[in-house]
Amino acid sequence: EVQLVQSGAEVKKPGESLKISCKGSGYSFSTNWIAWVRQMPGRGLEWMGVIYPGNSDTTYSPSFQGQVTISADKSISAAYLQWSSLKASDTAIYYCARLNFIGGPFDPWGQGTLVSVSS
Amino acid sequence: QSALTQPASVSGSPGQSITISCTGTSNDVGSYNLVSWYQQYPDIAPKLMIYEGTKRPSGVSNRFSGSKSGNTASLTISGLQTEDEADYYCSSYTGSSTFPYVFGTGTKVTVL
């Protein structure tokens, strides 16, 4: 079974750093893209960026460029999303999802990681 | 890149058919047969329902179907059931190397 399992919920203060993970199984992790998608409370889905774990080729949405860093470690089939200095506006659920190719559908999705940032 | 436009809400009675529209531009929906549809229940991750405009993944009910005309894609749910009450999002490939995906604004489906 193709599966993406994300790390657990986080509660952070503004200015803190954070790295959340997404671990794939049941397929060739290196040869499929991983996308990150943000969903703010009560809001819709926003595409953040994608990474190809095979060579770490990464593309960011202009809205998130410079705000987050996407990385991957193909040796352990994991992708990461990290912040160096969190803001309250980063409070959201973050999903990872697999892409067979750029242009293809997001499938499957991880269960989501809730990030809460508050002083 | 602007979000694709969906109606905020659509409702129907059990057994009826409803259609959700997803309007983009000639740069995204109109140019590619790469529109996907996702179903999302509250506090649950989205689930792929339709891909490449009209195709259903294995396990998705054939009550769900997709189509496209010009810059507008549509998701039709026939024989509406209470379990179909959820949020639905469309997504399209844009062809841009720097911004390859755009999501729709989302539609809340209510079963009356």
Coordinates of C-alpha atoms in Angstrom, one line a residue:
Chain A
E1 CA 0.0 0.0 0.0
V2 CA 1.3 3.4 -1.0
Q3 CA 1.4 5.5 2.1
L4 CA 2.7 8.9 3.4
V5 CA 3.0 9.3 7.2
Q6 CA 3.7 12.7 8.6
S7 CA 5.1 13.8 11.9
G8 CA 2.9 14.8 14.8
A9 CA 1.3 18.1 15.7
E10 CA 3.6 20.9 16.9
V11 CA 3.0 23.9 19.2
K12 CA 5.6 26.6 18.8
K13 CA 6.2 30.2 19.7
P14 CA 6.9 33.0 17.2
G15 CA 10.5 33.1 16.2
E16 CA 11.2 29.4 16.8
S17 CA 12.4 27.0 14.2
L18 CA 10.6 23.9 13.1
K19 CA 11.1 20.9 10.7
I20 CA 8.2 18.5 10.0
S21 CA 8.5 15.3 8.1
C22 CA 6.7 13.1 5.6
K23 CA 7.8 9.5 5.3
G24 CA 6.8 7.4 2.2
S25 CA 6.4 3.7 1.9
G26 CA 5.0 1.2 -0.6
Y27 CA 6.5 2.8 -3.7
S28 CA 9.8 4.1 -5.2
F29 CA 10.3 7.2 -3.1
S30 CA 13.2 8.5 -5.1
T31 CA 11.4 8.5 -8.5
N32 CA 8.2 10.3 -7.4
W33 CA 7.7 14.0 -6.5
I34 CA 6.6 15.1 -3.1
A35 CA 4.4 18.2 -2.8
W36 CA 3.6 20.3 0.3
V37 CA 0.2 21.9 0.6
R38 CA -1.0 24.4 3.3
Q39 CA -4.5 24.7 4.7
M40 CA -5.0 27.6 7.1
P41 CA -7.9 27.3 9.6
G42 CA -11.2 27.3 7.8
R43 CA -9.5 28.0 4.4
G44 CA -8.7 26.2 1.2
L45 CA -5.7 24.4 -0.1
E46 CA -2.5 26.2 -1.2
W47 CA 0.3 24.6 -3.1
M48 CA 3.6 25.4 -1.5
G49 CA 6.2 23.6 -3.5
V50 CA 7.6 20.2 -4.7
I51 CA 10.7 18.2 -4.4
Y52 CA 12.1 15.3 -6.4
P53 CA 13.9 13.1 -3.8
G54 CA 16.1 11.5 -6.4
N55 CA 18.1 14.6 -7.0
S56 CA 16.5 17.1 -4.5
D57 CA 15.3 19.3 -7.4
T58 CA 12.9 21.7 -5.7
T59 CA 10.4 24.3 -6.9
Y60 CA 8.6 26.7 -4.6
S61 CA 5.4 28.7 -5.1
P62 CA 6.3 32.4 -5.3
S63 CA 4.1 32.8 -2.2
F64 CA 6.3 30.6 -0.1
Q65 CA 9.8 31.2 -1.7
G66 CA 12.1 32.3 1.0
Q67 CA 9.6 31.5 3.8
V68 CA 10.1 27.8 4.0
T69 CA 12.7 25.2 3.0
I70 CA 11.8 21.9 1.4
S71 CA 14.3 19.0 1.5
A72 CA 14.4 15.2 1.3
D73 CA 16.5 12.3 2.3
K74 CA 16.0 9.5 -0.2
S75 CA 18.0 7.0 2.0
I76 CA 15.2 7.0 4.5
S77 CA 12.3 7.9 2.2
A78 CA 11.6 11.1 4.0
A79 CA 10.7 14.7 2.9
Y80 CA 10.8 17.7 5.1
L81 CA 9.3 21.2 5.4
Q82 CA 11.1 23.6 7.7
W83 CA 10.9 27.1 9.0
S84 CA 13.8 29.1 10.5
S85 CA 11.6 31.7 12.3
L86 CA 7.9 30.9 12.7
K87 CA 5.1 33.5 12.6
A88 CA 1.6 33.3 14.0
S89 CA 0.4 33.3 10.4
D90 CA 2.1 30.0 9.8
T91 CA -0.6 28.3 12.0
A92 CA -2.1 25.8 9.6
I93 CA -2.3 22.1 8.7
Y94 CA 0.5 21.1 6.3
Y95 CA 0.0 18.1 4.0
C96 CA 2.5 16.2 1.9
A97 CA 1.3 14.4 -1.2
R98 CA 2.9 12.2 -3.9
L99 CA 3.0 13.2 -7.5
N100 CA 3.9 10.6 -10.2
F101 CA 5.0 13.5 -12.5
I102 CA 4.7 17.2 -12.6
G103 CA 1.2 17.9 -13.8
G104 CA -0.1 14.6 -12.2
P105 CA -2.6 14.4 -9.4
F106 CA -1.8 14.6 -5.7
D107 CA -2.2 11.0 -4.5
P108 CA -2.0 9.8 -1.8
W109 CA -1.9 12.5 0.8
G110 CA -0.3 12.3 4.2
Q111 CA -2.6 12.6 7.2
G112 CA -1.5 16.2 7.8
T113 CA 0.6 18.0 10.5
L114 CA -1.0 20.7 12.5
V115 CA 1.4 23.5 13.3
S116 CA 0.2 26.0 15.9
V117 CA 2.2 29.2 16.5
S118 CA 1.3 31.4 19.4
S119 CA 3.0 33.4 22.1
Chain B
Q1 CA -1.4 32.8 -10.3
S2 CA -5.0 33.2 -9.2
A3 CA -7.0 30.4 -7.6
L4 CA -9.5 28.6 -9.8
T5 CA -13.1 29.7 -9.1
Q6 CA -15.6 27.3 -7.6
P7 CA -19.0 28.0 -6.1
A8 CA -18.8 28.3 -2.3
S9 CA -21.6 25.9 -1.8
V10 CA -23.8 23.4 -3.7
S11 CA -26.7 21.4 -2.2
G12 CA -29.0 18.7 -3.2
S13 CA -31.3 16.0 -1.9
P14 CA -30.4 12.4 -1.6
G15 CA -30.7 10.7 -5.0
Q16 CA -30.3 13.9 -7.0
S17 CA -27.3 14.9 -9.2
I18 CA -25.3 18.0 -8.5
T19 CA -22.5 19.6 -10.5
I20 CA -19.6 21.7 -9.2
S21 CA -17.8 24.0 -11.6
C22 CA -14.1 25.0 -11.6
T23 CA -13.3 28.0 -13.8
G24 CA -9.8 28.8 -14.7
T25 CA -8.1 30.4 -17.7
S26 CA -6.7 29.4 -21.1
N27 CA -3.4 29.1 -19.3
D28 CA -4.4 26.3 -17.0
V29 CA -7.8 24.5 -17.2
G30 CA -8.3 25.4 -20.9
S31 CA -4.8 24.2 -22.0
Y32 CA -4.4 20.9 -20.3
N33 CA -6.4 17.8 -19.5
L34 CA -4.8 17.7 -16.1
V35 CA -7.6 18.7 -13.8
S36 CA -8.0 16.8 -10.5
W37 CA -10.8 16.8 -8.0
Y38 CA -10.4 16.1 -4.2
Q39 CA -12.9 15.3 -1.5
Q40 CA -12.2 16.5 2.0
Y41 CA -14.1 15.7 5.2
P42 CA -13.5 18.0 8.2
D43 CA -10.1 17.4 9.8
I44 CA -9.3 14.7 7.3
A45 CA -6.7 14.8 4.5
P46 CA -8.1 15.3 1.0
K47 CA -8.7 12.3 -1.2
L48 CA -8.3 12.1 -5.0
M49 CA -11.6 11.5 -6.7
I50 CA -10.9 12.4 -10.4
Y51 CA -7.7 12.9 -12.3
E52 CA -6.8 13.9 -15.8
G53 CA -10.2 15.5 -16.0
T54 CA -12.3 12.4 -16.4
K55 CA -10.5 9.4 -14.9
R56 CA -11.5 7.7 -11.6
P57 CA -9.0 6.1 -9.3
S58 CA -9.6 2.5 -8.3
G59 CA -12.1 2.4 -5.5
V60 CA -13.9 5.7 -6.2
S61 CA -17.6 5.3 -6.8
N62 CA -18.8 5.7 -10.4
R63 CA -21.3 8.2 -9.1
F64 CA -18.4 10.7 -9.5
S65 CA -17.6 11.9 -13.0
G66 CA -15.6 14.7 -14.4
S67 CA -15.8 16.8 -17.6
K68 CA -14.4 20.0 -19.2
S69 CA -15.6 22.6 -21.5
G70 CA -13.3 25.4 -22.5
N71 CA -11.8 27.0 -19.4
T72 CA -14.3 25.3 -17.0
A73 CA -14.0 21.8 -15.5
S74 CA -16.9 20.2 -13.7
L75 CA -17.4 17.4 -11.2
T76 CA -20.8 15.7 -11.2
I77 CA -22.0 13.6 -8.3
S78 CA -25.0 11.5 -9.3
G79 CA -27.3 9.6 -6.9
L80 CA -26.3 12.0 -4.1
Q81 CA -25.7 10.2 -0.8
T82 CA -25.3 11.6 2.8
E83 CA -21.7 10.5 2.8
D84 CA -21.0 12.8 -0.1
E85 CA -21.4 15.8 2.2
A86 CA -17.9 17.3 2.2
D87 CA -15.7 20.0 0.7
Y88 CA -14.5 19.5 -2.8
Y89 CA -11.5 21.1 -4.4
C90 CA -10.3 21.2 -8.0
S91 CA -6.7 21.5 -9.1
S92 CA -5.1 22.2 -12.5
Y93 CA -1.6 22.0 -14.0
T94 CA -0.6 25.4 -15.3
G95 CA 2.3 24.5 -17.5
S96 CA 4.5 27.0 -15.6
S97 CA 7.9 25.7 -14.4
T98 CA 7.8 28.0 -11.4
F99 CA 4.1 27.6 -10.4
P100 CA 2.9 24.3 -11.9
Y101 CA -0.2 23.9 -9.8
V102 CA -3.2 25.9 -8.8
F103 CA -6.1 24.9 -6.5
G104 CA -9.7 25.9 -6.7
T105 CA -11.4 27.9 -3.9
G106 CA -13.3 24.9 -2.7
T107 CA -17.0 24.0 -2.6
K108 CA -19.0 22.8 0.4
V109 CA -21.5 20.1 -0.7
T110 CA -24.5 19.8 1.6
V111 CA -27.0 16.9 1.3
L112 CA -30.4 18.2 2.3

